[in-house]
PDB file of C-alpha atoms in Angstrom:
ATOM      1  CA  MET A 183      56.066 -10.362 -80.207  1.00 92.00           C
ATOM      2  CA  PHE A 184      53.070  -8.215 -79.291  1.00 95.00           C
ATOM      3  CA  VAL A 185      52.530  -4.530 -79.892  1.00 95.00           C
ATOM      4  CA  LEU A 186      49.876  -2.036 -78.878  1.00 96.00           C
ATOM      5  CA  VAL A 187      48.211  -0.415 -81.873  1.00 96.00           C
ATOM      6  CA  GLU A 188      46.161   2.771 -81.601  1.00 96.00           C
ATOM      7  CA  MET A 189      43.089   2.673 -83.791  1.00 96.00           C
ATOM      8  CA  ILE A 190      39.993   4.748 -84.427  1.00 96.00           C
ATOM      9  CA  ASP A 191      36.749   3.200 -85.530  1.00 96.00           C
ATOM     10  CA  THR A 192      33.036   3.926 -85.523  1.00 96.00           C
ATOM     11  CA  VAL A 193      31.203   1.324 -83.476  1.00 96.00           C
ATOM     12  CA  ARG A 194      27.600   0.531 -84.231  1.00 96.00           C
ATOM     13  CA  ILE A 195      25.501  -0.508 -81.227  1.00 95.00           C
ATOM     14  CA  PRO A 196      22.117  -2.026 -82.063  1.00 94.00           C
ATOM     15  CA  PRO A 197      19.109  -0.853 -79.998  1.00 94.00           C
ATOM     16  CA  TRP A 198      18.731  -4.129 -78.069  1.00 93.00           C
ATOM     17  CA  ASN A 199      22.131  -3.439 -76.466  1.00 92.00           C
ATOM     18  CA  PHE A 200      21.175   0.067 -75.267  1.00 93.00           C
ATOM     19  CA  PRO A 201      20.377  -1.029 -71.669  1.00 93.00           C
ATOM     20  CA  ARG A 202      23.983  -2.230 -71.292  1.00 92.00           C
ATOM     21  CA  GLN A 203      26.813  -0.012 -70.141  1.00 93.00           C
ATOM     22  CA  LEU A 204      28.219   1.840 -73.169  1.00 93.00           C
ATOM     23  CA  ASN A 205      31.804   0.812 -72.405  1.00 93.00           C
ATOM     24  CA  GLU A 206      30.884  -2.859 -72.161  1.00 92.00           C
ATOM     25  CA  ALA A 207      28.845  -2.824 -75.375  1.00 93.00           C
ATOM     26  CA  ILE A 208      31.670  -1.071 -77.212  1.00 95.00           C
ATOM     27  CA  ALA A 209      34.309  -3.502 -75.903  1.00 94.00           C
ATOM     28  CA  GLU A 210      32.182  -6.440 -77.023  1.00 93.00           C
ATOM     29  CA  GLU A 211      31.596  -4.988 -80.504  1.00 94.00           C
ATOM     30  CA  LEU A 212      35.296  -4.218 -81.009  1.00 95.00           C
ATOM     31  CA  ASN A 213      36.370  -7.690 -79.914  1.00 94.00           C
ATOM     32  CA  LYS A 214      33.688  -9.227 -82.114  1.00 93.00           C
ATOM     33  CA  LYS A 215      35.011  -7.256 -85.064  1.00 93.00           C
ATOM     34  CA  LEU A 216      38.777  -7.665 -84.567  1.00 93.00           C
ATOM     35  CA  ALA A 217      39.710 -10.601 -82.312  1.00 92.00           C
ATOM     36  CA  ASN A 218      41.553 -13.416 -84.113  1.00 91.00           C
ATOM     37  CA  LYS A 219      41.461 -11.454 -87.378  1.00 90.00           C
ATOM     38  CA  VAL A 220      44.386 -10.216 -89.430  1.00 89.00           C
ATOM     39  CA  VAL A 221      44.330  -6.514 -90.249  1.00 88.00           C
ATOM     40  CA  TYR A 222      46.167  -5.411 -93.392  1.00 85.00           C
ATOM     41  CA  ASN A 223      49.665  -4.089 -92.571  1.00 86.00           C
ATOM     42  CA  VAL A 224      48.982  -4.286 -88.837  1.00 90.00           C
ATOM     43  CA  GLY A 225      48.996  -7.899 -87.689  1.00 91.00           C
ATOM     44  CA  LEU A 226      46.910 -10.536 -85.958  1.00 92.00           C
ATOM     45  CA  CYS A 227      44.574  -8.813 -83.492  1.00 93.00           C
ATOM     46  CA  ILE A 228      44.389 -10.493 -80.088  1.00 94.00           C
ATOM     47  CA  CYS A 229      42.161  -8.463 -77.771  1.00 95.00           C
ATOM     48  CA  LEU A 230      41.202  -4.941 -76.693  1.00 96.00           C
ATOM     49  CA  TYR A 231      43.686  -3.238 -74.348  1.00 96.00           C
ATOM     50  CA  ASP A 232      41.744  -0.088 -73.446  1.00 95.00           C
ATOM     51  CA  VAL A 233      39.566   2.721 -74.779  1.00 96.00           C
ATOM     52  CA  THR A 234      41.330   6.088 -74.845  1.00 96.00           C
ATOM     53  CA  LYS A 235      38.531   8.366 -76.067  1.00 96.00           C
ATOM     54  CA  LEU A 236      34.823   8.107 -76.710  1.00 95.00           C
ATOM     55  CA  GLU A 237      33.228  10.719 -78.890  1.00 95.00           C
ATOM     56  CA  ASP A 238      29.527  11.539 -78.961  1.00 94.00           C
ATOM     57  CA  SER A 239      27.073   8.881 -80.082  1.00 94.00           C
ATOM     58  CA  TYR A 240      24.810   9.667 -83.022  1.00 95.00           C
ATOM     59  CA  ILE A 241      21.650   8.077 -84.328  1.00 95.00           C
ATOM     60  CA  PHE A 242      21.111   8.382 -88.053  1.00 94.00           C
ATOM     61  CA  PRO A 243      17.740   8.464 -89.760  1.00 94.00           C
ATOM     62  CA  GLY A 244      16.617   5.047 -90.995  1.00 93.00           C
ATOM     63  CA  ASP A 245      18.879   3.111 -88.616  1.00 93.00           C
ATOM     64  CA  GLY A 246      17.832   2.685 -84.984  1.00 94.00           C
ATOM     65  CA  ALA A 247      21.363   1.852 -83.828  1.00 96.00           C
ATOM     66  CA  SER A 248      23.781   4.355 -82.310  1.00 96.00           C
ATOM     67  CA  HIS A 249      27.139   5.107 -83.893  1.00 96.00           C
ATOM     68  CA  THR A 250      30.049   6.104 -81.697  1.00 96.00           C
ATOM     69  CA  LYS A 251      33.543   7.078 -82.818  1.00 97.00           C
ATOM     70  CA  VAL A 252      35.992   5.291 -80.498  1.00 97.00           C
ATOM     71  CA  HIS A 253      39.743   5.802 -80.044  1.00 97.00           C
ATOM     72  CA  PHE A 254      41.197   2.612 -78.582  1.00 97.00           C
ATOM     73  CA  ARG A 255      44.319   0.508 -78.261  1.00 97.00           C
ATOM     74  CA  TYR A 256      44.423  -3.113 -79.387  1.00 97.00           C
ATOM     75  CA  VAL A 257      46.942  -5.855 -78.576  1.00 96.00           C
ATOM     76  CA  VAL A 258      48.329  -7.126 -81.891  1.00 95.00           C
ATOM     77  CA  PHE A 259      50.690  -9.982 -82.655  1.00 94.00           C
ATOM     78  CA  HIS A 260      53.365  -8.463 -84.868  1.00 93.00           C
ATOM     79  CA  PRO A 261      56.873  -9.893 -84.469  1.00 92.00           C
ATOM     80  CA  PHE A 262      59.650  -7.528 -85.491  1.00 92.00           C
ATOM     81  CA  LEU A 263      62.246  -8.487 -88.110  1.00 93.00           C
ATOM     82  CA  ASP A 264      64.997 -10.719 -86.689  1.00 93.00           C
ATOM     83  CA  GLU A 265      62.971 -11.512 -83.553  1.00 94.00           C
ATOM     84  CA  ILE A 266      63.585 -14.949 -82.087  1.00 94.00           C
ATOM     85  CA  LEU A 267      60.390 -16.973 -81.608  1.00 94.00           C
ATOM     86  CA  LEU A 268      59.537 -20.399 -80.240  1.00 94.00           C
ATOM     87  CA  GLY A 269      57.069 -22.639 -82.088  1.00 95.00           C
ATOM     88  CA  LYS A 270      56.179 -26.268 -82.827  1.00 95.00           C
ATOM     89  CA  ILE A 271      56.708 -28.118 -86.080  1.00 95.00           C
ATOM     90  CA  LYS A 272      53.327 -28.645 -87.709  1.00 94.00           C
ATOM     91  CA  TYR A 273      54.548 -30.741 -90.642  1.00 94.00           C
ATOM     92  CA  CYS A 274      57.251 -30.861 -93.326  1.00 94.00           C
ATOM     93  CA  SER A 275      56.785 -30.656 -97.065  1.00 93.00           C
ATOM     94  CA  GLN A 276      58.865 -29.965-100.172  1.00 92.00           C
ATOM     95  CA  GLU A 277      58.300 -26.237 -99.564  1.00 93.00           C
ATOM     96  CA  GLY A 278      60.005 -26.397 -96.212  1.00 94.00           C
ATOM     97  CA  VAL A 279      59.154 -26.803 -92.536  1.00 94.00           C
ATOM     98  CA  HIS A 280      55.750 -25.497 -91.450  1.00 95.00           C
ATOM     99  CA  VAL A 281      55.740 -24.109 -87.904  1.00 95.00           C
ATOM    100  CA  THR A 282      52.823 -23.131 -85.699  1.00 95.00           C
ATOM    101  CA  MET A 283      52.561 -21.140 -82.467  1.00 94.00           C
ATOM    102  CA  GLY A 284      49.031 -22.243 -81.613  1.00 92.00           C
ATOM    103  CA  PHE A 285      47.396 -18.889 -82.153  1.00 93.00           C
ATOM    104  CA  PHE A 286      49.392 -18.176 -85.345  1.00 93.00           C
ATOM    105  CA  ASP A 287      49.778 -20.924 -87.886  1.00 90.00           C
ATOM    106  CA  ASP A 288      51.292 -19.856 -91.174  1.00 90.00           C
ATOM    107  CA  ILE A 289      55.026 -19.839 -90.530  1.00 93.00           C
ATOM    108  CA  LEU A 290      57.271 -21.412 -93.152  1.00 94.00           C
ATOM    109  CA  ILE A 291      60.981 -22.084 -93.008  1.00 95.00           C
ATOM    110  CA  PRO A 292      62.089 -22.589 -96.627  1.00 94.00           C
ATOM    111  CA  PRO A 293      64.751 -25.196 -97.461  1.00 94.00           C
ATOM    112  CA  GLU A 294      67.469 -22.566 -98.004  1.00 94.00           C
ATOM    113  CA  SER A 295      66.998 -21.303 -94.436  1.00 94.00           C
ATOM    114  CA  LEU A 296      67.479 -24.682 -92.779  1.00 94.00           C
ATOM    115  CA  GLN A 297      70.780 -25.640 -91.124  1.00 91.00           C
ATOM    116  CA  GLN A 298      72.890 -26.825 -94.064  1.00 87.00           C
ATOM    117  CA  PRO A 299      73.313 -29.475 -95.308  1.00 89.00           C
ATOM    118  CA  ALA A 300      69.640 -30.442 -95.184  1.00 91.00           C
ATOM    119  CA  LYS A 301      67.802 -33.229 -96.930  1.00 91.00           C
ATOM    120  CA  PHE A 302      64.139 -34.081 -97.433  1.00 93.00           C
ATOM    121  CA  ASP A 303      63.254 -37.684 -96.626  1.00 92.00           C
ATOM    122  CA  GLU A 304      60.433 -38.568 -99.058  1.00 92.00           C
ATOM    123  CA  ALA A 305      59.439 -41.778 -97.298  1.00 92.00           C
ATOM    124  CA  GLU A 306      58.854 -40.180 -93.902  1.00 91.00           C
ATOM    125  CA  GLN A 307      57.982 -36.723 -95.302  1.00 93.00           C
ATOM    126  CA  VAL A 308      60.399 -35.054 -92.951  1.00 94.00           C
ATOM    127  CA  TRP A 309      63.367 -32.671 -93.312  1.00 94.00           C
ATOM    128  CA  LEU A 310      66.621 -33.600 -91.650  1.00 92.00           C
ATOM    129  CA  TRP A 311      69.911 -31.891 -90.893  1.00 92.00           C
ATOM    130  CA  GLU A 312      73.023 -33.858 -91.889  1.00 91.00           C
ATOM    131  CA  TYR A 313      75.216 -32.825 -88.995  1.00 88.00           C
ATOM    132  CA  GLU A 314      78.900 -33.617 -89.511  1.00 86.00           C
ATOM    133  CA  THR A 315      81.190 -34.314 -86.591  1.00 82.00           C
ATOM    134  CA  ASP A 316      84.613 -35.972 -86.372  1.00 81.00           C
ATOM    135  CA  GLU A 317      82.919 -39.316 -85.727  1.00 81.00           C
ATOM    136  CA  GLY A 318      80.767 -39.137 -88.871  1.00 81.00           C
ATOM    137  CA  ALA A 319      77.464 -37.711 -90.039  1.00 83.00           C
ATOM    138  CA  HIS A 320      74.426 -37.654 -87.748  1.00 85.00           C
ATOM    139  CA  ASP A 321      70.995 -37.252 -89.274  1.00 90.00           C
ATOM    140  CA  LEU A 322      68.948 -34.930 -87.075  1.00 92.00           C
ATOM    141  CA  TYR A 323      65.257 -35.319 -87.916  1.00 92.00           C
ATOM    142  CA  MET A 324      62.782 -32.436 -87.698  1.00 93.00           C
ATOM    143  CA  ASP A 325      59.809 -34.376 -86.386  1.00 92.00           C
ATOM    144  CA  GLN A 326      56.231 -33.185 -86.011  1.00 93.00           C
ATOM    145  CA  GLY A 327      55.394 -31.647 -82.655  1.00 93.00           C
ATOM    146  CA  GLU A 328      59.009 -30.827 -81.819  1.00 93.00           C
ATOM    147  CA  GLU A 329      59.699 -27.394 -80.332  1.00 94.00           C
ATOM    148  CA  ILE A 330      61.733 -25.207 -82.645  1.00 95.00           C
ATOM    149  CA  ARG A 331      63.459 -21.836 -82.184  1.00 95.00           C
ATOM    150  CA  PHE A 332      63.613 -19.628 -85.301  1.00 96.00           C
ATOM    151  CA  ARG A 333      64.387 -16.051 -86.389  1.00 95.00           C
ATOM    152  CA  VAL A 334      61.738 -14.030 -88.262  1.00 95.00           C
ATOM    153  CA  THR A 335      62.937 -13.060 -91.742  1.00 94.00           C
ATOM    154  CA  ASP A 336      59.795 -11.852 -93.443  1.00 91.00           C
ATOM    155  CA  GLU A 337      56.118 -11.247 -92.824  1.00 87.00           C
ATOM    156  CA  VAL A 338      53.257 -10.761 -95.196  1.00 83.00           C
ATOM    157  CA  PHE A 339      49.854  -9.528 -94.166  1.00 76.00           C
ATOM    158  CA  VAL A 340      47.561  -9.758 -97.154  1.00 71.00           C
ATOM    159  CA  ASP A 341      43.988  -8.602 -97.475  1.00 61.00           C
ATOM    160  CA  THR A 342      41.703 -10.819 -95.459  1.00 60.00           C
ATOM    161  CA  SER A 343      39.624 -12.727 -97.943  1.00 59.00           C
ATOM    162  CA  PRO A 344      36.955 -15.342 -97.144  1.00 65.00           C
ATOM    163  CA  THR A 345      39.229 -18.127 -98.374  1.00 58.00           C
ATOM    164  CA  GLY A 346      42.978 -18.503 -98.346  1.00 53.00           C
ATOM    165  CA  PRO A 347      45.677 -17.464 -95.876  1.00 56.00           C
ATOM    166  CA  ALA A 348      45.550 -13.963 -94.533  1.00 73.00           C
ATOM    167  CA  ALA A 349      48.963 -13.689 -92.954  1.00 86.00           C
ATOM    168  CA  ALA A 350      52.191 -15.608 -93.322  1.00 90.00           C
ATOM    169  CA  ALA A 351      55.642 -15.296 -91.856  1.00 93.00           C
ATOM    170  CA  SER A 352      58.963 -16.773 -92.933  1.00 94.00           C
ATOM    171  CA  GLY A 353      61.736 -17.767 -90.651  1.00 95.00           C
ATOM    172  CA  THR A 354      65.258 -19.066 -90.713  1.00 96.00           C
ATOM    173  CA  ILE A 355      67.094 -21.532 -88.498  1.00 95.00           C
ATOM    174  CA  CYS A 356      70.434 -21.143 -90.215  1.00 93.00           C
ATOM    175  CA  ASP A 357      72.315 -19.775 -87.180  1.00 92.00           C
ATOM    176  CA  PRO A 358      73.908 -21.358 -84.117  1.00 91.00           C
ATOM    177  CA  GLY A 359      71.275 -21.782 -81.415  1.00 92.00           C
ATOM    178  CA  LEU A 360      68.361 -21.973 -83.859  1.00 94.00           C
ATOM    179  CA  GLY A 361      66.418 -25.090 -84.761  1.00 93.00           C
ATOM    180  CA  LEU A 362      65.043 -27.858 -82.577  1.00 94.00           C
ATOM    181  CA  LEU A 363      65.561 -27.137 -78.878  1.00 92.00           C
ATOM    182  CA  SER A 364      66.768 -30.689 -78.375  1.00 90.00           C
ATOM    183  CA  TRP A 365      69.756 -29.995 -80.667  1.00 90.00           C
ATOM    184  CA  TRP A 366      71.210 -27.341 -78.342  1.00 88.00           C
ATOM    185  CA  ASN A 367      70.115 -28.441 -74.857  1.00 82.00           C
ATOM    186  CA  SER A 368      72.637 -30.961 -73.607  1.00 63.00           C
TER     187      SER A 368
ATOM    188  CA  MET B 448      55.894  -2.919 -77.652  1.00 92.00           C
ATOM    189  CA  LEU B 449      54.462  -5.197 -75.019  1.00 94.00           C
ATOM    190  CA  SER B 450      56.255  -7.939 -73.119  1.00 94.00           C
ATOM    191  CA  ASN B 451      54.783 -11.426 -73.135  1.00 95.00           C
ATOM    192  CA  TYR B 452      54.110 -11.038 -69.417  1.00 95.00           C
ATOM    193  CA  GLU B 453      51.882  -7.985 -69.978  1.00 95.00           C
ATOM    194  CA  VAL B 454      49.810  -9.815 -72.579  1.00 95.00           C
ATOM    195  CA  PHE B 455      49.613 -12.893 -70.353  1.00 96.00           C
ATOM    196  CA  LYS B 456      48.351 -10.810 -67.429  1.00 95.00           C
ATOM    197  CA  LEU B 457      45.827  -8.965 -69.627  1.00 95.00           C
ATOM    198  CA  LEU B 458      44.396 -12.194 -71.012  1.00 95.00           C
ATOM    199  CA  THR B 459      44.186 -13.896 -67.599  1.00 95.00           C
ATOM    200  CA  ASP B 460      42.360 -10.859 -66.134  1.00 94.00           C
ATOM    201  CA  LEU B 461      40.015 -10.739 -69.138  1.00 93.00           C
ATOM    202  CA  LYS B 462      39.282 -14.441 -68.751  1.00 93.00           C
ATOM    203  CA  GLU B 463      38.373 -13.923 -65.057  1.00 92.00           C
ATOM    204  CA  GLN B 464      36.126 -10.995 -65.972  1.00 89.00           C
ATOM    205  CA  ARG B 465      34.315 -12.981 -68.643  1.00 87.00           C
ATOM    206  CA  LYS B 466      33.874 -15.945 -66.331  1.00 86.00           C
ATOM    207  CA  ASP B 467      32.163 -13.666 -63.786  1.00 82.00           C
ATOM    208  CA  SER B 468      29.792 -12.015 -66.229  1.00 76.00           C
ATOM    209  CA  GLY B 469      28.636 -15.417 -67.493  1.00 68.00           C
ATOM    210  CA  LYS B 470      26.105 -14.693 -70.218  1.00 65.00           C
ATOM    211  CA  ASN B 471      26.609 -14.679 -74.006  1.00 61.00           C
ATOM    212  CA  LYS B 472      30.212 -15.851 -74.056  1.00 62.00           C
ATOM    213  CA  HIS B 473      29.305 -18.511 -76.569  1.00 68.00           C
ATOM    214  CA  SER B 474      27.509 -16.371 -79.120  1.00 75.00           C
ATOM    215  CA  ALA B 475      28.941 -16.581 -82.622  1.00 72.00           C
ATOM    216  CA  GLY B 476      30.613 -13.210 -82.337  1.00 76.00           C
ATOM    217  CA  GLN B 477      32.495 -14.047 -79.152  1.00 87.00           C
ATOM    218  CA  GLN B 478      33.791 -17.360 -80.457  1.00 90.00           C
ATOM    219  CA  ASN B 479      36.756 -15.703 -82.205  1.00 91.00           C
ATOM    220  CA  LEU B 480      37.756 -13.941 -79.028  1.00 93.00           C
ATOM    221  CA  ASN B 481      37.469 -17.178 -77.058  1.00 93.00           C
ATOM    222  CA  THR B 482      39.615 -19.048 -79.576  1.00 93.00           C
ATOM    223  CA  ILE B 483      42.397 -16.483 -79.740  1.00 94.00           C
ATOM    224  CA  MET B 484      42.434 -16.027 -75.959  1.00 94.00           C
ATOM    225  CA  TYR B 485      42.610 -19.781 -75.353  1.00 94.00           C
ATOM    226  CA  GLU B 486      45.410 -20.380 -77.870  1.00 95.00           C
ATOM    227  CA  THR B 487      47.476 -17.374 -76.803  1.00 95.00           C
ATOM    228  CA  LEU B 488      47.140 -18.249 -73.101  1.00 95.00           C
ATOM    229  CA  LYS B 489      48.114 -21.842 -73.873  1.00 94.00           C
ATOM    230  CA  TYR B 490      51.245 -20.638 -75.662  1.00 95.00           C
ATOM    231  CA  LEU B 491      52.220 -18.077 -73.053  1.00 95.00           C
ATOM    232  CA  SER B 492      51.694 -20.324 -70.037  1.00 93.00           C
ATOM    233  CA  LYS B 493      54.525 -22.506 -71.319  1.00 91.00           C
ATOM    234  CA  THR B 494      56.939 -19.567 -71.486  1.00 92.00           C
ATOM    235  CA  PRO B 495      58.916 -17.975 -68.631  1.00 92.00           C
ATOM    236  CA  SER B 496      56.643 -14.900 -68.865  1.00 93.00           C
ATOM    237  CA  SER B 497      53.824 -16.727 -67.111  1.00 93.00           C
ATOM    238  CA  ARG B 498      55.876 -16.830 -63.919  1.00 93.00           C
ATOM    239  CA  GLN B 499      56.805 -13.125 -63.852  1.00 94.00           C
ATOM    240  CA  THR B 500      55.385 -10.232 -61.798  1.00 94.00           C
ATOM    241  CA  PRO B 501      55.664  -6.447 -62.293  1.00 95.00           C
ATOM    242  CA  GLU B 502      58.319  -6.306 -59.551  1.00 95.00           C
ATOM    243  CA  ILE B 503      60.427  -8.981 -61.225  1.00 95.00           C
ATOM    244  CA  VAL B 504      60.214  -7.138 -64.558  1.00 94.00           C
ATOM    245  CA  LYS B 505      61.265  -3.863 -62.912  1.00 94.00           C
ATOM    246  CA  GLU B 506      64.156  -5.579 -61.093  1.00 95.00           C
ATOM    247  CA  PHE B 507      65.274  -7.199 -64.342  1.00 94.00           C
ATOM    248  CA  LEU B 508      65.259  -3.925 -66.294  1.00 94.00           C
ATOM    249  CA  THR B 509      67.214  -2.129 -63.547  1.00 94.00           C
ATOM    250  CA  ALA B 510      69.779  -4.939 -63.488  1.00 93.00           C
ATOM    251  CA  MET B 511      70.110  -4.721 -67.294  1.00 92.00           C
ATOM    252  CA  MET B 512      70.853  -0.984 -67.366  1.00 92.00           C
ATOM    253  CA  PRO B 513      74.673  -1.127 -67.115  1.00 90.00           C
ATOM    254  CA  HIS B 514      74.878  -3.448 -70.147  1.00 90.00           C
ATOM    255  CA  LYS B 515      73.497  -0.864 -72.590  1.00 89.00           C
ATOM    256  CA  LEU B 516      71.198  -3.209 -74.474  1.00 92.00           C
ATOM    257  CA  THR B 517      68.560  -1.955 -76.895  1.00 93.00           C
ATOM    258  CA  LYS B 518      64.873  -2.140 -75.969  1.00 93.00           C
ATOM    259  CA  ALA B 519      64.285  -5.024 -78.391  1.00 93.00           C
ATOM    260  CA  GLU B 520      67.216  -6.991 -76.918  1.00 94.00           C
ATOM    261  CA  LYS B 521      66.037  -6.536 -73.316  1.00 94.00           C
ATOM    262  CA  LEU B 522      62.511  -7.548 -74.382  1.00 94.00           C
ATOM    263  CA  GLN B 523      63.778 -10.780 -75.961  1.00 94.00           C
ATOM    264  CA  LEU B 524      65.873 -11.631 -72.887  1.00 94.00           C
ATOM    265  CA  LEU B 525      62.815 -11.024 -70.705  1.00 94.00           C
ATOM    266  CA  ASN B 526      60.539 -13.148 -72.877  1.00 94.00           C
ATOM    267  CA  HIS B 527      62.888 -16.084 -73.433  1.00 92.00           C
ATOM    268  CA  ARG B 528      65.031 -16.278 -70.265  1.00 93.00           C
ATOM    269  CA  PRO B 529      68.150 -17.585 -72.110  1.00 92.00           C
ATOM    270  CA  GLN B 530      70.286 -20.065 -70.198  1.00 91.00           C
ATOM    271  CA  THR B 531      73.261 -20.450 -72.525  1.00 91.00           C
ATOM    272  CA  ALA B 532      75.744 -18.134 -74.193  1.00 91.00           C
ATOM    273  CA  VAL B 533      74.518 -19.282 -77.637  1.00 91.00           C
ATOM    274  CA  GLU B 534      71.000 -18.006 -76.881  1.00 92.00           C
ATOM    275  CA  ILE B 535      72.340 -14.668 -75.682  1.00 93.00           C
ATOM    276  CA  GLN B 536      74.390 -14.296 -78.862  1.00 91.00           C
ATOM    277  CA  LEU B 537      71.241 -14.897 -80.891  1.00 92.00           C
ATOM    278  CA  MET B 538      69.285 -12.159 -79.150  1.00 92.00           C
ATOM    279  CA  VAL B 539      72.000  -9.517 -78.738  1.00 92.00           C
ATOM    280  CA  GLU B 540      73.332  -8.059 -81.951  1.00 88.00           C
ATOM    281  CA  GLU B 541      77.134  -8.208 -82.378  1.00 89.00           C
ATOM    282  CA  SER B 542      77.443  -9.651 -78.899  1.00 88.00           C
ATOM    283  CA  GLU B 543      81.068 -10.724 -79.519  1.00 87.00           C
ATOM    284  CA  GLU B 544      82.050  -7.075 -79.987  1.00 89.00           C
ATOM    285  CA  ARG B 545      79.849  -5.488 -77.337  1.00 90.00           C
ATOM    286  CA  LEU B 546      80.126  -8.041 -74.528  1.00 90.00           C
ATOM    287  CA  SER B 547      83.154  -9.875 -73.172  1.00 91.00           C
ATOM    288  CA  GLU B 548      82.890 -13.518 -72.115  1.00 90.00           C
ATOM    289  CA  GLU B 549      82.626 -12.539 -68.425  1.00 91.00           C
ATOM    290  CA  GLN B 550      79.816 -10.112 -69.252  1.00 91.00           C
ATOM    291  CA  ILE B 551      77.898 -12.827 -71.103  1.00 92.00           C
ATOM    292  CA  GLU B 552      78.392 -15.171 -68.122  1.00 93.00           C
ATOM    293  CA  GLU B 553      77.218 -12.366 -65.821  1.00 92.00           C
ATOM    294  CA  LEU B 554      74.105 -11.864 -67.995  1.00 92.00           C
ATOM    295  CA  ILE B 555      73.281 -15.574 -67.842  1.00 93.00           C
ATOM    296  CA  GLN B 556      73.660 -15.545 -64.033  1.00 93.00           C
ATOM    297  CA  MET B 557      71.514 -12.440 -63.681  1.00 93.00           C
ATOM    298  CA  VAL B 558      68.784 -13.818 -65.931  1.00 93.00           C
ATOM    299  CA  ALA B 559      68.753 -17.082 -64.012  1.00 92.00           C
ATOM    300  CA  THR B 560      68.522 -15.395 -60.592  1.00 92.00           C
ATOM    301  CA  VAL B 561      66.101 -12.547 -61.321  1.00 93.00           C
ATOM    302  CA  LEU B 562      63.660 -14.300 -63.642  1.00 93.00           C
ATOM    303  CA  PRO B 563      61.837 -17.343 -62.244  1.00 91.00           C
ATOM    304  CA  GLY B 564      62.513 -20.536 -64.135  1.00 86.00           C
ATOM    305  CA  ASP B 565      60.579 -23.683 -64.946  1.00 83.00           C
ATOM    306  CA  PRO B 566      59.851 -25.476 -61.632  1.00 81.00           C
ATOM    307  CA  GLU B 567      59.968 -28.862 -63.373  1.00 75.00           C
ATOM    308  CA  GLN B 568      63.407 -28.170 -64.805  1.00 73.00           C
ATOM    309  CA  GLU B 569      64.709 -26.972 -61.453  1.00 70.00           C
ATOM    310  CA  ASN B 570      63.291 -29.940 -59.552  1.00 69.00           C
ATOM    311  CA  ALA B 571      65.057 -32.341 -61.888  1.00 62.00           C
ATOM    312  CA  ALA B 572      68.512 -30.878 -61.105  1.00 57.00           C
ATOM    313  CA  PRO B 573      68.459 -31.177 -57.264  1.00 54.00           C
ATOM    314  CA  ALA B 574      67.051 -34.726 -57.561  1.00 53.00           C
ATOM    315  CA  GLU B 575      70.047 -35.691 -59.669  1.00 52.00           C
ATOM    316  CA  ALA B 576      72.400 -34.125 -57.129  1.00 52.00           C
ATOM    317  CA  GLN B 577      70.782 -36.179 -54.332  1.00 55.00           C
ATOM    318  CA  ILE B 578      71.222 -39.404 -56.271  1.00 54.00           C
ATOM    319  CA  GLU B 579      74.912 -38.629 -56.721  1.00 51.00           C
ATOM    320  CA  GLN B 580      75.395 -37.996 -52.981  1.00 53.00           C
ATOM    321  CA  SER B 581      73.752 -41.194 -51.724  1.00 50.00           C
TER     322      SER B 581
END
C-alpha cells in the first residue's frame, strides 16, 4: 500500500526561520510542500520518512532566504497492481461504485468489474448483486458506508491542477472473496 | 515497500512529536499534513497492523519462510491477517497449484496465532461458548 520514495529537492528557508534548527525547518517545509498532495507518476504523499543527505545552503543575491539541496525519503501511498485493499462505499452511480479509504477518495469500481450479474436500482441509487442459489435469487445491496474488499486494476496519477481530481484508481470485485465483507463472513 | 505497521508507527511517533512541540501546528501550511495524518491513522487503526510490534513482524516473516511466498504476498498477509482460505487464495497467486489444502490451513493457523487479532472479535467468540455451556 505504501512505498518509500527517494527524492531530491531544493528547499527554500525564509530568513525568519533561521533561528530554528535546520533539520526541523527543512522537515516542515517539505511536509508543507508535499503532504496530502499527489505527485505525478509517484502517488499520494503522506509524510516525510527521513533526510538522507543535506548539501550546502546558499543565499542568492536579491533573495534573503537560504536554499538547500536535500536528499530525502517520503512515505507515499501507491498500491501495486492486483493489490487487495479494504475501503468503504462512498456512493453508487451509473458509472459504478465509488469507494473511499478516508485518506484516498477517488476509487471507482466500474459496472463490468462488479460480481455478475449486477443491477443498478434507480430508485435507491444503489448497485446490487443478483446472487443465485438453489433456493432462488438473493439481491445483495451495496449500501453506503459498507466495508468492501477490492483488487486494484488501474491507477492514474494526473498532473495536479487547481480544480479536478488529481489521482484516481480503479478496482474490481469480480473474484471470490472480493466485495462487501458481510458477503463472505459467515 | 513499507508495511502498514511501519507507516502506522511512523505517524503515531510524528503525532507525539508534534503534540510536544506545540506551536504553529495550525498554520495554513501544516493543515495538509494534519489532515493526511489524521485520515491515514484513522484508517490504519482499524486494521490488524495497529496491533503489531517489530518482534511480531519478525516472527511472522520467519514463520513464512518455508512457504516460499513472494515479498508482495507476505506483505498482503501481514497487512490483512486473512482468516479464511478464500482470502488467502486472493492474496497468493496460483495458490491452488503452489499450496495444498493442509498448507493453506497451516497458513491460516499461523496467521491467527502470530498476528494479534481484533479484541472485539475474539471477545465475542468466548462469550458465545460460555452461553452454550450454561
